[in-house]
CSV table of C-alpha atoms and ligand atoms in Angstrom, one decimal:
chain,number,residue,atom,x,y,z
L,1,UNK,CA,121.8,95.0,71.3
L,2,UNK,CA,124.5,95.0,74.4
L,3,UNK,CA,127.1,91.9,74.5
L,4,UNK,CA,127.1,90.6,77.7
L,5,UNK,CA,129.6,88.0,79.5
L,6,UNK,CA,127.7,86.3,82.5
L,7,UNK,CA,127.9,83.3,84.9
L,8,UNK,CA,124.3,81.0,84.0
L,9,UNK,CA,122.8,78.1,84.8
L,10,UNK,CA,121.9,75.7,81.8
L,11,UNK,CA,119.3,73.6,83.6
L,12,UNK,CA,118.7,73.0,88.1
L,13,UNK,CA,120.6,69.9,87.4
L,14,UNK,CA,123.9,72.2,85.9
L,15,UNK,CA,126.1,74.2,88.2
L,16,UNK,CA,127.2,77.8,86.7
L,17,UNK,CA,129.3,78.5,83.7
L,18,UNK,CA,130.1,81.0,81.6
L,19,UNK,CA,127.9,82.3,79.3
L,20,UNK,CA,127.5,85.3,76.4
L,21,UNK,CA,123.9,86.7,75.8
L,22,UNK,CA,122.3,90.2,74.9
L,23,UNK,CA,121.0,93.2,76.6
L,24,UNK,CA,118.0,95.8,75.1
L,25,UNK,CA,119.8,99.1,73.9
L,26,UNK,CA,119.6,102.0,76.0
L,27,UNK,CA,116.3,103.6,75.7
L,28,UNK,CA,115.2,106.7,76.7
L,29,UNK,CA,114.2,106.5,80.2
L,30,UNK,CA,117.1,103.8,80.7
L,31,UNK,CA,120.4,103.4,82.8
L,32,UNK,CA,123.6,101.2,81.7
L,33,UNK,CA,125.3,100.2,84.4
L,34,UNK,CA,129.0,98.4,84.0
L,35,UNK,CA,128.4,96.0,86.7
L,36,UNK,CA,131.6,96.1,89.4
L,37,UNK,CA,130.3,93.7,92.2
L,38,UNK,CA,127.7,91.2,93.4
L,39,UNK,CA,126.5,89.7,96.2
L,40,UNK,CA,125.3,86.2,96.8
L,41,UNK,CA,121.9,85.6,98.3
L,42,UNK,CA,120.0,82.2,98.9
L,43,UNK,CA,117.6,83.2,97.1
L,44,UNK,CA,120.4,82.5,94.2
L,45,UNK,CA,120.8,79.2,95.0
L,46,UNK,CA,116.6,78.4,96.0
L,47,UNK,CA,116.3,79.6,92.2
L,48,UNK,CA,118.7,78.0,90.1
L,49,UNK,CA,117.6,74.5,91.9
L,50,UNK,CA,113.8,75.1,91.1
L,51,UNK,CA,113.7,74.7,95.0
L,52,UNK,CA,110.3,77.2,94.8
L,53,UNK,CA,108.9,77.3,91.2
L,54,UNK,CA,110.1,76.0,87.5
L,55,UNK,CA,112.4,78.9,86.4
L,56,UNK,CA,113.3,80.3,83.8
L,57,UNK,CA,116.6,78.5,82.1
L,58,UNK,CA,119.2,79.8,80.8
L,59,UNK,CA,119.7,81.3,84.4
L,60,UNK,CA,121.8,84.2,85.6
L,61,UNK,CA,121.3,85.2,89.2
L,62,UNK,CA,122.2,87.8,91.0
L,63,UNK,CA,120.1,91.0,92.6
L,64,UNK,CA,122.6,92.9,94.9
L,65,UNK,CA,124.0,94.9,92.0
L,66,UNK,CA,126.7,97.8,92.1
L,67,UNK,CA,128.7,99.7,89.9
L,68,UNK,CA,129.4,102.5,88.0
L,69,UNK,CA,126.6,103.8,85.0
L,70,UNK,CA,128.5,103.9,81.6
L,71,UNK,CA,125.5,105.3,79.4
L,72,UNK,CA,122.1,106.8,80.2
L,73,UNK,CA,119.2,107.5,77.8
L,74,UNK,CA,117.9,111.0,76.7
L,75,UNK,CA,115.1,111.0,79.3
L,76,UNK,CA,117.1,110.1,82.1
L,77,UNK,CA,117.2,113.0,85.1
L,78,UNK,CA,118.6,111.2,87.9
L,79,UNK,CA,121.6,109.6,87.0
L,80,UNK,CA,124.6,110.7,84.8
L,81,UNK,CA,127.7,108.9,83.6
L,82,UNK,CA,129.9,107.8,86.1
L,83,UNK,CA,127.7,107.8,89.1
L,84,UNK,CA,127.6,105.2,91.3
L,85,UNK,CA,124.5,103.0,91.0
L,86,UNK,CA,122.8,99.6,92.7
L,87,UNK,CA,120.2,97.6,91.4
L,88,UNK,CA,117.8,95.0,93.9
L,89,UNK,CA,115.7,92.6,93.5
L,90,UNK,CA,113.1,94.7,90.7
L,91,UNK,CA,113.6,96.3,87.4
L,92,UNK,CA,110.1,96.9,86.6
L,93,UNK,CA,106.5,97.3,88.1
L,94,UNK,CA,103.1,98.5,86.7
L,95,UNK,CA,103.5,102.2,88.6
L,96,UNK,CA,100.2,102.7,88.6
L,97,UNK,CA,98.5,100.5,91.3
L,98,UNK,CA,97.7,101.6,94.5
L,99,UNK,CA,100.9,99.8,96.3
L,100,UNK,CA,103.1,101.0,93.1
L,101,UNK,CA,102.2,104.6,94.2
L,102,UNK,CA,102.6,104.0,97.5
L,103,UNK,CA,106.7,103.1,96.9
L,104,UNK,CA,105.5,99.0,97.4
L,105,UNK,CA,106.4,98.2,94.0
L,106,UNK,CA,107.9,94.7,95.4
L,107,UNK,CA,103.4,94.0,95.8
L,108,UNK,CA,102.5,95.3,92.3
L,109,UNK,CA,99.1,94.3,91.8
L,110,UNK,CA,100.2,93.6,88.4
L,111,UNK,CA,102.9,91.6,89.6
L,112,UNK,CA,106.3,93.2,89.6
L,113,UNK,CA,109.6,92.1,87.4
L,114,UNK,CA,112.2,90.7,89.4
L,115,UNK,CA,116.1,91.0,88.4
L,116,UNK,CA,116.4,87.6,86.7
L,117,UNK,CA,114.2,84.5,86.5
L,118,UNK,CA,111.2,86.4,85.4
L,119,UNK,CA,110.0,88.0,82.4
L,120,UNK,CA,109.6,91.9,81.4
L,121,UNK,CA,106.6,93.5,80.3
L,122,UNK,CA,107.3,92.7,76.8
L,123,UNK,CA,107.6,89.0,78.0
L,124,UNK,CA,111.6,88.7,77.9
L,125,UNK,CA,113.5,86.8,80.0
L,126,UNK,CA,115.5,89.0,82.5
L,127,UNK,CA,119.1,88.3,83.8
L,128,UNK,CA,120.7,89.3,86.8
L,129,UNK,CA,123.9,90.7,88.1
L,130,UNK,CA,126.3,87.8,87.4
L,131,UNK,CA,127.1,89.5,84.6
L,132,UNK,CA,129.0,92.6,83.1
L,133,UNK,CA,126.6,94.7,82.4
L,134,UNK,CA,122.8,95.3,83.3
L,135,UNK,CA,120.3,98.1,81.2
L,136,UNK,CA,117.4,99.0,83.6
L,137,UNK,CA,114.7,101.9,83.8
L,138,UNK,CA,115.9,104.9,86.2
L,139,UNK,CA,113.2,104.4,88.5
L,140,UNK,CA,114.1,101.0,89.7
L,141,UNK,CA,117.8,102.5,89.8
L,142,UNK,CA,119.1,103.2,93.3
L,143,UNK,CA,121.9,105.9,93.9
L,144,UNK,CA,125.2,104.8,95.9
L,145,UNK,CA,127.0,107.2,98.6
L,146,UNK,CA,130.5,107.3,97.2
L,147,UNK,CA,131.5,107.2,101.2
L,148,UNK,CA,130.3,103.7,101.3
L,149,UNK,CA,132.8,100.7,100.6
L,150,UNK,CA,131.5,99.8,97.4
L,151,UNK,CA,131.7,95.6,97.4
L,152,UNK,CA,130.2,95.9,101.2
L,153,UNK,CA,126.9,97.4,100.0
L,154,UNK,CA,126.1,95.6,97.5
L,155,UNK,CA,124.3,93.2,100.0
L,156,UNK,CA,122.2,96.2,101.1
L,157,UNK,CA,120.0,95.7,98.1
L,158,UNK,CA,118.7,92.5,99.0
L,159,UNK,CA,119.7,91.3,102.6
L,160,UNK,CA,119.8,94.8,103.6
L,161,UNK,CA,116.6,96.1,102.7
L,162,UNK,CA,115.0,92.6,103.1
L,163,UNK,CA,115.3,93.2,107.0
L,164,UNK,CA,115.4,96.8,107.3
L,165,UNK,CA,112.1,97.4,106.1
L,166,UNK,CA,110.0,94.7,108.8
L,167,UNK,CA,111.8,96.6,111.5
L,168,UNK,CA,110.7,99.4,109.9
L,169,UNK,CA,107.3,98.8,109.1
L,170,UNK,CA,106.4,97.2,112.8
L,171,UNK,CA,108.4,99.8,114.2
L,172,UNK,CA,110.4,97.9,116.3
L,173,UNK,CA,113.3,99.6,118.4
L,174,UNK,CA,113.8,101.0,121.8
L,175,UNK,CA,111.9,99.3,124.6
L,176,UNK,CA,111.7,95.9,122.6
L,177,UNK,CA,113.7,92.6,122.8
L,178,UNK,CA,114.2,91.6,119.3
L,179,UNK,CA,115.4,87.9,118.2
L,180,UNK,CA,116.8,87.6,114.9
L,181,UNK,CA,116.6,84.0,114.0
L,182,UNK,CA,120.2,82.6,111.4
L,183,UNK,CA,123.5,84.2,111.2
L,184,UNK,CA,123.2,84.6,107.6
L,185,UNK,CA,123.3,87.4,105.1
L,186,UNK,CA,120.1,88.6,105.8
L,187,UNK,CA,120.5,87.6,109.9
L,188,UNK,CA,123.5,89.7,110.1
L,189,UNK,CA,122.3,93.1,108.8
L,190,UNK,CA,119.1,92.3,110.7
L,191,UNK,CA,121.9,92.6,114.0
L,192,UNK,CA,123.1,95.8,112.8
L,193,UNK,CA,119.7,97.3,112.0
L,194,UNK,CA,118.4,96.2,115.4
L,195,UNK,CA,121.0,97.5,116.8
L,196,UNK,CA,121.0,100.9,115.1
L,197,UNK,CA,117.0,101.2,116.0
L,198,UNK,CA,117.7,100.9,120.0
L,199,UNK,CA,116.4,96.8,120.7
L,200,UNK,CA,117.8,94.8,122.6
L,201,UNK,CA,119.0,92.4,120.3
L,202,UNK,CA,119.4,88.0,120.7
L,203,UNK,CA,120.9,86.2,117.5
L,204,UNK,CA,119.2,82.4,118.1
L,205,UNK,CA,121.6,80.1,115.8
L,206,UNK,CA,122.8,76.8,115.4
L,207,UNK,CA,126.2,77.5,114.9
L,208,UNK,CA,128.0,78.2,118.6
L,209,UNK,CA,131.1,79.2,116.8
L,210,UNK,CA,128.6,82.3,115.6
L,211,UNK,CA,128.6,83.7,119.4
L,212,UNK,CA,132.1,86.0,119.2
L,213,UNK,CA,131.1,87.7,115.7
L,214,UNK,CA,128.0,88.2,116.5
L,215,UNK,CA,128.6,90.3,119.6
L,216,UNK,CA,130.7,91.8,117.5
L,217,UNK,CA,128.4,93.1,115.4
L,218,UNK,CA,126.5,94.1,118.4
L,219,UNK,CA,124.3,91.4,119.7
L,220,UNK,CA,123.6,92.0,123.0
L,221,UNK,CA,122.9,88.0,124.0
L,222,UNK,CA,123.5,84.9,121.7
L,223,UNK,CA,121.0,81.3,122.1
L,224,UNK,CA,122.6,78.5,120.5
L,225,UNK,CA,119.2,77.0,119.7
L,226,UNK,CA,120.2,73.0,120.3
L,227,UNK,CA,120.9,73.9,123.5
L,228,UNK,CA,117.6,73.4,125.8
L,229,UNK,CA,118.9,75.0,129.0
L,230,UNK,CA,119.9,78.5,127.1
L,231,UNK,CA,116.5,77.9,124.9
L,232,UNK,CA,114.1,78.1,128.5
L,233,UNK,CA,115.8,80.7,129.6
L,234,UNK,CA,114.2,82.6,126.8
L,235,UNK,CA,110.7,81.0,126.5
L,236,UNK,CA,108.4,84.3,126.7
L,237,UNK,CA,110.7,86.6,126.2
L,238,UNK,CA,110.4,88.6,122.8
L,239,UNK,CA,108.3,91.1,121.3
L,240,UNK,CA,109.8,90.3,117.8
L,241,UNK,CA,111.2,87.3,115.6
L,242,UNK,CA,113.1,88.3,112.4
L,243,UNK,CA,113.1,85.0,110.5
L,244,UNK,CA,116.2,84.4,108.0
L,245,UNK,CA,116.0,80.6,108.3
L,246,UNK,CA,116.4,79.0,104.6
L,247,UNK,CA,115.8,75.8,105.5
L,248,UNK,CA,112.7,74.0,107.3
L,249,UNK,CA,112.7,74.2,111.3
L,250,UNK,CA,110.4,74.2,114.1
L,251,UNK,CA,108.1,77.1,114.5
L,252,UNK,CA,106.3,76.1,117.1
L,253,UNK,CA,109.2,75.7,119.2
L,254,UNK,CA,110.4,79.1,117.9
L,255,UNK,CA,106.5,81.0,118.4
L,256,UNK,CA,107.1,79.7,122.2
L,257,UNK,CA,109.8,82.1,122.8
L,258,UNK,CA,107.5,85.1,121.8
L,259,UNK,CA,105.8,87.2,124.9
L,260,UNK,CA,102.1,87.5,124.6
L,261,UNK,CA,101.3,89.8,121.5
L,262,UNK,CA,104.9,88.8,120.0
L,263,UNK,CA,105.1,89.0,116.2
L,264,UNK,CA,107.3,86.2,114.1
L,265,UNK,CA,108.3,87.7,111.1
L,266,UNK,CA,108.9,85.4,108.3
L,267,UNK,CA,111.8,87.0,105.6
L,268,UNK,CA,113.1,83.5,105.0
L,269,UNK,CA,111.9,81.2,102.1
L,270,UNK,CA,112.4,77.5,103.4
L,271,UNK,CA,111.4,75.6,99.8
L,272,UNK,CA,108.9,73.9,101.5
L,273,UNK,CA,105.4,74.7,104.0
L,274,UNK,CA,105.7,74.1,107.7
L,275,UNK,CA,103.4,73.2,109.9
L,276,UNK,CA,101.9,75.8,112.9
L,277,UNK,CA,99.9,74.5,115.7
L,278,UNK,CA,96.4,76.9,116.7
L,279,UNK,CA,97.5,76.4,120.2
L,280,UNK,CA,100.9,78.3,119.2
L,281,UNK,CA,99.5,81.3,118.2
L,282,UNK,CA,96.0,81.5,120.4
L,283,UNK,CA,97.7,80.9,124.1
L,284,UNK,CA,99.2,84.4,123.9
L,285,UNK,CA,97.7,86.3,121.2
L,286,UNK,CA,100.9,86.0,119.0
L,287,UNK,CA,101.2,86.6,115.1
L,288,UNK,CA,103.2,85.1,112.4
L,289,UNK,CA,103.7,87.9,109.6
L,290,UNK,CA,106.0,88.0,106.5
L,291,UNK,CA,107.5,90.4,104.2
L,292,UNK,CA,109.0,90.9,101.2
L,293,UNK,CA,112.4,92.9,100.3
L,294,UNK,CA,111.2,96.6,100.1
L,295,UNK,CA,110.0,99.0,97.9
L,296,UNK,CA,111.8,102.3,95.6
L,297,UNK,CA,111.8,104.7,97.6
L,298,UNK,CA,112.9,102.8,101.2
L,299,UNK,CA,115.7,100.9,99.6
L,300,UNK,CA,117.0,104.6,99.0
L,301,UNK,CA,116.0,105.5,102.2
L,302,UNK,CA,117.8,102.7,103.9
L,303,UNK,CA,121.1,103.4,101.5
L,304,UNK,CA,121.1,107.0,102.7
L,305,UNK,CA,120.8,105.6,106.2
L,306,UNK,CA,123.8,103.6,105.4
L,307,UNK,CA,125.4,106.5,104.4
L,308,UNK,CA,124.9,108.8,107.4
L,309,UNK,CA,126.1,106.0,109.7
L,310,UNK,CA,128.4,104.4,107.7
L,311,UNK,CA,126.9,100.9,107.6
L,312,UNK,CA,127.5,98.1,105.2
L,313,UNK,CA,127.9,94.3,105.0
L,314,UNK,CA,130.3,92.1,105.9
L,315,UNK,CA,132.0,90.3,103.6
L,316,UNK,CA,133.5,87.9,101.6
L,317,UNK,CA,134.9,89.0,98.3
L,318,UNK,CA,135.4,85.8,95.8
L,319,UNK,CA,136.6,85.4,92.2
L,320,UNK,CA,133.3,84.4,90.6
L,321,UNK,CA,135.1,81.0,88.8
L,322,UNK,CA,134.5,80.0,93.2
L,323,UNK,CA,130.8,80.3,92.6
L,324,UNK,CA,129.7,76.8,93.2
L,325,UNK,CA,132.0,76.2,95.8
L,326,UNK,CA,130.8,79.8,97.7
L,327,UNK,CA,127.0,78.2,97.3
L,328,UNK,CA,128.5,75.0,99.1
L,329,UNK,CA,130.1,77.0,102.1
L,330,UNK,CA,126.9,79.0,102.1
L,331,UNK,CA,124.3,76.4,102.5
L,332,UNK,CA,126.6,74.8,105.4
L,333,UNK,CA,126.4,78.2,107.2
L,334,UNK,CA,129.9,79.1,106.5
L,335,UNK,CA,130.3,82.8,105.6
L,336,UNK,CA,130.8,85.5,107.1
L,337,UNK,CA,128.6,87.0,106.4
L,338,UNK,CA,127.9,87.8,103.0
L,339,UNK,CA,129.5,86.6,99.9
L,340,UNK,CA,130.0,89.1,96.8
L,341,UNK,CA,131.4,88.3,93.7
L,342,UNK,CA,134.7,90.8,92.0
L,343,UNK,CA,132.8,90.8,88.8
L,344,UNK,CA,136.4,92.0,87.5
L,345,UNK,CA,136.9,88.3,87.6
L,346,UNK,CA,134.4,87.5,85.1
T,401,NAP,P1,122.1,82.4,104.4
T,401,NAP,O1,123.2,83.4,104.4
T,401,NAP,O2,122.3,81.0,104.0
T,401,NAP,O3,121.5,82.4,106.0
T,401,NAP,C1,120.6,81.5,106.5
T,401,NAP,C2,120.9,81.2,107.9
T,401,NAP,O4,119.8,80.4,108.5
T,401,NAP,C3,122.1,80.3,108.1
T,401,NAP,O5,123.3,81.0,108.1
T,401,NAP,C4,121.9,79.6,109.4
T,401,NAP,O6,122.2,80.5,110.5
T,401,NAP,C5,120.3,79.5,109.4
T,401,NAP,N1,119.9,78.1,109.1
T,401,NAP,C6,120.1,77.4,108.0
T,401,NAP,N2,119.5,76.3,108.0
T,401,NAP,C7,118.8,76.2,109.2
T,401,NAP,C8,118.0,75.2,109.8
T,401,NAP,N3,117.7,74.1,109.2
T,401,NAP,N4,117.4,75.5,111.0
T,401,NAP,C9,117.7,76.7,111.6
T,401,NAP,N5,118.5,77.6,111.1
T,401,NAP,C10,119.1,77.4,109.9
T,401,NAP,O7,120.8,82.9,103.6
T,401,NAP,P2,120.3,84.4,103.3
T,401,NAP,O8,120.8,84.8,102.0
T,401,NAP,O9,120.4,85.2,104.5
T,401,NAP,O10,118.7,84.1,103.0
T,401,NAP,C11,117.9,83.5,104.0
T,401,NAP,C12,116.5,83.2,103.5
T,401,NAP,O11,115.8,84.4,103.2
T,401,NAP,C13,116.6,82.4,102.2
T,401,NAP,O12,115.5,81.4,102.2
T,401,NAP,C14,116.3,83.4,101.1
T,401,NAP,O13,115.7,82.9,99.9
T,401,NAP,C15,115.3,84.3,101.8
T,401,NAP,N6,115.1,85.7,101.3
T,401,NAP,C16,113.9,86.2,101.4
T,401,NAP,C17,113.7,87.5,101.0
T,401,NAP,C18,112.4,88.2,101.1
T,401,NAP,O14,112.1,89.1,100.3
T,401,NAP,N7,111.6,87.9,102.2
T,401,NAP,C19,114.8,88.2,100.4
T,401,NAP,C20,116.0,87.7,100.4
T,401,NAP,C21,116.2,86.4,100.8
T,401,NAP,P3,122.9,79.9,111.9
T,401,NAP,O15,124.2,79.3,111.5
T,401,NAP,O16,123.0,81.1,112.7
T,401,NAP,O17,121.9,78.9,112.5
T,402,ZN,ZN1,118.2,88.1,97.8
């Protein structure tokens, strides 16, 4: 077995602290990655506080994984030692179902394993990226354009693809007005993809002190969404909602800004249901969608995308002993926009 150092939660209850556990050996058709950086999605911090299911305890998060591969088994064709790797939110799937074959391993019909807080095929706990090391199968194994700063795209394997593939998948770009809802991790790569497809893109937040950075990042127009006189002025108006919201709010206040035919696309995971109205979806023929991270084959797509147009988070780099803190500053909306842990501080 692999020794590995990590960051876990004991219980929802405990906050993170160091902790030593092991790895399966390298097997054929697996890659050893030394783990360099990580980044810090809600989903994290939804997970260790049982805010969706019971999970599985001891805890390590983490599923924006990037580093450098230090062994690879006999089998392996796509990776070598020294390469630069990533790892997302899956290790494993079945590979065999229709969506599997399709590249939609994150809808395994089988149900697919996720990075941490779920169990393998052999029914073994998995642990994610707060940790030194990781040993995954080379087709859940991404490859990493050395051009790219290396701490700034580790959010692309979660917030990045997370929001790149709805766009994606309804084809949204020139010709539409696109509102992505939060000025989060996942928010602010859904700015820069909208942006990179041709919308015309709105950031609707509740922080006004968002407005500067997120023309920065290329927002065309910024709501502050407390605001009623800047919220009529958009009633009607889009084709597309990209939802990062983490927390409950209003959606039939936010299905009234759609145009007739508008599409609100759920990516956030608010821990609890929320309530939608008939009359908000029937007076304009509008649709409330959702969808999951991505598969394979377009999270590499999307990293090569990065790569040709050199696009990558923005970030916070913390020392990972900050971790409980970093969740703090998160869940009051302060970071900018993504943080990612120096695993060299483990
Ligand atoms: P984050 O960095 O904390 O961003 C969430 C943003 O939502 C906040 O910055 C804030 O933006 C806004 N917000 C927070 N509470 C709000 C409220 N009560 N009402 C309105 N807006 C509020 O989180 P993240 O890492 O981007 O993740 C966002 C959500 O997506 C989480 O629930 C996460 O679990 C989920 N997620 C889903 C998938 C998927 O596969 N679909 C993948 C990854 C993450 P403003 O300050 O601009 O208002
Ligand atoms: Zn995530």
């Amino acid at each position: 077995m692999i020794e590995a150092k990590a960051y876990a939660a004991q219980s929802p209850t405990t906050d993170l602290a160091p902790w030593n556990f092991e790895r399966r050996e390298v097997g054929p058709h697996d890659v050893q990655i030394e783990i360099l950086y990580c980044g810090v999605c809600h989903s994290d911090l939804h997970q260790i506080k049982n805010d969706w299911f019971p999970g599985i305890f001891p805890m390590v998060p983490g599923h924006e994984i990037v580093g450098r591969v230090i062994k690879t088994g006999n089998h392996v064709k796509k990776f070598k030692t020294n390469d630069l790797a990533g790892v997302g939110c899956l290790v494993d799937s079945c590979q065999e179902c229709e969506n599997c074959k399709q590249g939609l391993e994150q809808y395994c019909l089988e149900g697919n394993t996720q990075t941490y807080n779920s169990l393998d095929r052999s029914g073994i706990p998995t642990y994610g990226g707060y940790s030194s090391t990781i040993v995954v199968r080379e087709e859940f194994v991404l490859s990493i354009s050395p051009k790219l700063d290396l701490a700034a795209t580790a959010p692309l394997l979660c917030a990045g693809i997370t929001t790149y593939s709805p766009l994606r998948f309804w084809k949204v770009g020139k010709g539409h007005k696109l509102a992505i809802l939060g000025l989060g991790g996942l928010g602010h790569m859904g700015v820069k993809w909208g942006v990179a497809f041709g919308a015309d893109v709105t950031v609707l937040s509740t922080s006004p002190s968002k407005e500067k950075a997120a023309k920065e990042l290329g927002a065309h127009h910024f709501v502050v969404t407390s605001d009623e006189k800047q919220l009529n002025a958009v009633k009607g108006s889009f084709d597309f909602i990209l939802d990062t919201v983490s927390a409950e709010h209003d959606m039939n206040m936010y299905l009234s800004l759609l145009k007739t035919n508008g599409t609100h696309i759920c990516v956030g995971a608010p821990p609890k249901p929320m309530e939608i109205a008939a009359f908000s979806l029937l007076g304009g023929r509008k649709s409330v969608a959702g969808s999951g991270i991505g598969g394979i084959p377009e999270t590499q797509e999307m990293l090569d995308f990065c790569a040709e147009h050199n696009i990558v988070s923005d970030i916070e780099v913390i020392d990972i002993k900050n971790i409980t803190a970093s969740y703090a500053r998160m869940v009051k909306g302060d970071v900018r926009y993504r943080f990612v842990i120096d695993m060299a501080t483990l």
